[in-house]
């Protein structure tokens, strides 16, 4: 398996623009997580899905952030409008029921200027 | 709610010396504990995990960790450091299942030649 695949790897956008980050989990995994990593706050869980249904979105910082999982093989994290303080590395991870380990993608480095 | 404290944001050791990275956790129920490693511009890779059973857990690359309930600790060790061990190390806790991991702030391990 190719592992968790995230795109793009790097994104530079201007403040106020919409940004969409994409994730393809490992086939057969029924849990999907979105994390954000910053120097100040470390790794934070933003939201996670089980069987494509959002279970806990309490980590989503603002209404500007939204996440969807239309099917078992694809998820998006959208920021609209983006702000400089959203600059961070965003990781997607997946796991499966009965396993405790989360498998991480390579991350998307977002820079908002 | 669970939390993780990693003592020391930076740890420097000489090549061949003992590596000790400290992690203390707080959890209302018996936790599942993890150590992940992150190399520059990469995602997180699982080093080892404790779920149940033997409290001394062996992982990849010669690392091991011991779960000490009385001390609420899960310190990571390696008898002899190698240059390739230079990376960021994260301790994480979960309540079991796949409810998302809570990460510590990370420890940057520096290996001196």
mmCIF file of C-alpha atoms in Angstrom, chain A residues 20-94:
data_model
loop_
_atom_site.group_PDB
_atom_site.id
_atom_site.type_symbol
_atom_site.label_atom_id
_atom_site.label_comp_id
_atom_site.label_asym_id
_atom_site.label_seq_id
_atom_site.Cartn_x
_atom_site.Cartn_y
_atom_site.Cartn_z
ATOM 1 C CA UNK A 20 -8.318 22.967 0.031
ATOM 2 C CA UNK A 21 -6.116 20.189 1.358
ATOM 3 C CA UNK A 22 -6.667 16.638 0.226
ATOM 4 C CA UNK A 23 -6.122 13.227 1.754
ATOM 5 C CA UNK A 24 -6.412 9.648 0.590
ATOM 6 C CA UNK A 25 -6.339 7.234 3.542
ATOM 7 C CA UNK A 26 -4.979 3.719 3.470
ATOM 8 C CA UNK A 27 -7.419 1.358 1.821
ATOM 9 C CA UNK A 28 -9.541 -0.482 4.375
ATOM 10 C CA UNK A 29 -9.013 2.028 7.156
ATOM 11 C CA UNK A 30 -12.247 3.311 8.647
ATOM 12 C CA UNK A 31 -10.864 6.175 10.744
ATOM 13 C CA UNK A 32 -9.411 9.369 9.337
ATOM 14 C CA UNK A 33 -7.829 12.193 11.331
ATOM 15 C CA UNK A 34 -6.731 15.734 10.484
ATOM 16 C CA UNK A 35 -3.951 17.266 12.588
ATOM 17 C CA UNK A 36 -2.269 20.648 12.484
ATOM 18 C CA UNK A 37 1.357 21.179 13.535
ATOM 19 C CA UNK A 38 2.786 24.556 14.521
ATOM 20 C CA UNK A 39 5.820 25.589 16.503
ATOM 21 C CA UNK A 40 3.688 27.303 19.120
ATOM 22 C CA UNK A 41 0.994 24.697 19.649
ATOM 23 C CA UNK A 42 2.610 21.466 18.509
ATOM 24 C CA UNK A 43 0.363 18.763 17.032
ATOM 25 C CA UNK A 44 -3.344 19.378 17.439
ATOM 26 C CA UNK A 45 -6.196 17.090 16.451
ATOM 27 C CA UNK A 46 -8.645 19.098 14.376
ATOM 28 C CA UNK A 47 -11.305 16.555 13.457
ATOM 29 C CA UNK A 48 -11.740 12.849 12.906
ATOM 30 C CA UNK A 49 -14.113 10.656 10.928
ATOM 31 C CA UNK A 50 -15.337 7.103 11.369
ATOM 32 C CA UNK A 51 -16.853 5.412 8.336
ATOM 33 C CA UNK A 52 -16.949 8.800 6.593
ATOM 34 C CA UNK A 53 -18.963 10.412 9.410
ATOM 35 C CA UNK A 54 -17.444 13.266 11.441
ATOM 36 C CA UNK A 55 -17.215 12.114 15.050
ATOM 37 C CA UNK A 56 -15.411 14.925 16.842
ATOM 38 C CA UNK A 57 -14.712 18.339 15.351
ATOM 39 C CA UNK A 58 -14.054 20.104 18.634
ATOM 40 C CA UNK A 59 -10.498 20.835 17.543
ATOM 41 C CA UNK A 60 -11.507 22.830 14.489
ATOM 42 C CA UNK A 61 -10.354 26.329 15.370
ATOM 43 C CA UNK A 62 -12.991 28.441 13.632
ATOM 44 C CA UNK A 63 -15.900 28.347 11.278
ATOM 45 C CA UNK A 64 -13.462 29.169 8.519
ATOM 46 C CA UNK A 65 -12.332 25.551 8.733
ATOM 47 C CA UNK A 66 -14.424 22.732 7.349
ATOM 48 C CA UNK A 67 -13.741 19.085 6.561
ATOM 49 C CA UNK A 68 -15.576 16.534 4.487
ATOM 50 C CA UNK A 69 -15.246 12.861 3.700
ATOM 51 C CA UNK A 70 -17.530 12.069 0.773
ATOM 52 C CA UNK A 71 -16.308 8.475 0.527
ATOM 53 C CA UNK A 72 -13.973 6.025 2.184
ATOM 54 C CA UNK A 73 -11.005 6.965 0.020
ATOM 55 C CA UNK A 74 -11.039 10.754 0.090
ATOM 56 C CA UNK A 75 -11.213 13.640 2.523
ATOM 57 C CA UNK A 76 -10.735 17.383 2.261
ATOM 58 C CA UNK A 77 -9.905 20.110 4.728
ATOM 59 C CA UNK A 78 -10.949 23.551 3.549
ATOM 60 C CA UNK A 79 -10.055 26.946 4.921
ATOM 61 C CA UNK A 80 -12.100 29.871 3.708
ATOM 62 C CA UNK A 81 -10.991 32.619 3.937
ATOM 63 C CA UNK A 82 -7.405 31.818 4.844
ATOM 64 C CA UNK A 83 -5.367 33.965 7.234
ATOM 65 C CA UNK A 84 -1.608 34.160 7.930
ATOM 66 C CA UNK A 85 -2.101 32.492 11.309
ATOM 67 C CA UNK A 86 -3.346 29.395 9.498
ATOM 68 C CA UNK A 87 0.196 28.793 8.259
ATOM 69 C CA UNK A 88 1.194 25.352 9.516
ATOM 70 C CA UNK A 89 1.797 21.774 8.460
ATOM 71 C CA UNK A 90 -1.440 19.841 8.166
ATOM 72 C CA UNK A 91 -1.309 16.076 8.557
ATOM 73 C CA UNK A 92 -3.843 13.472 7.663
ATOM 74 C CA UNK A 93 -3.739 10.083 9.377
ATOM 75 C CA UNK A 94 -5.803 6.912 9.165
#
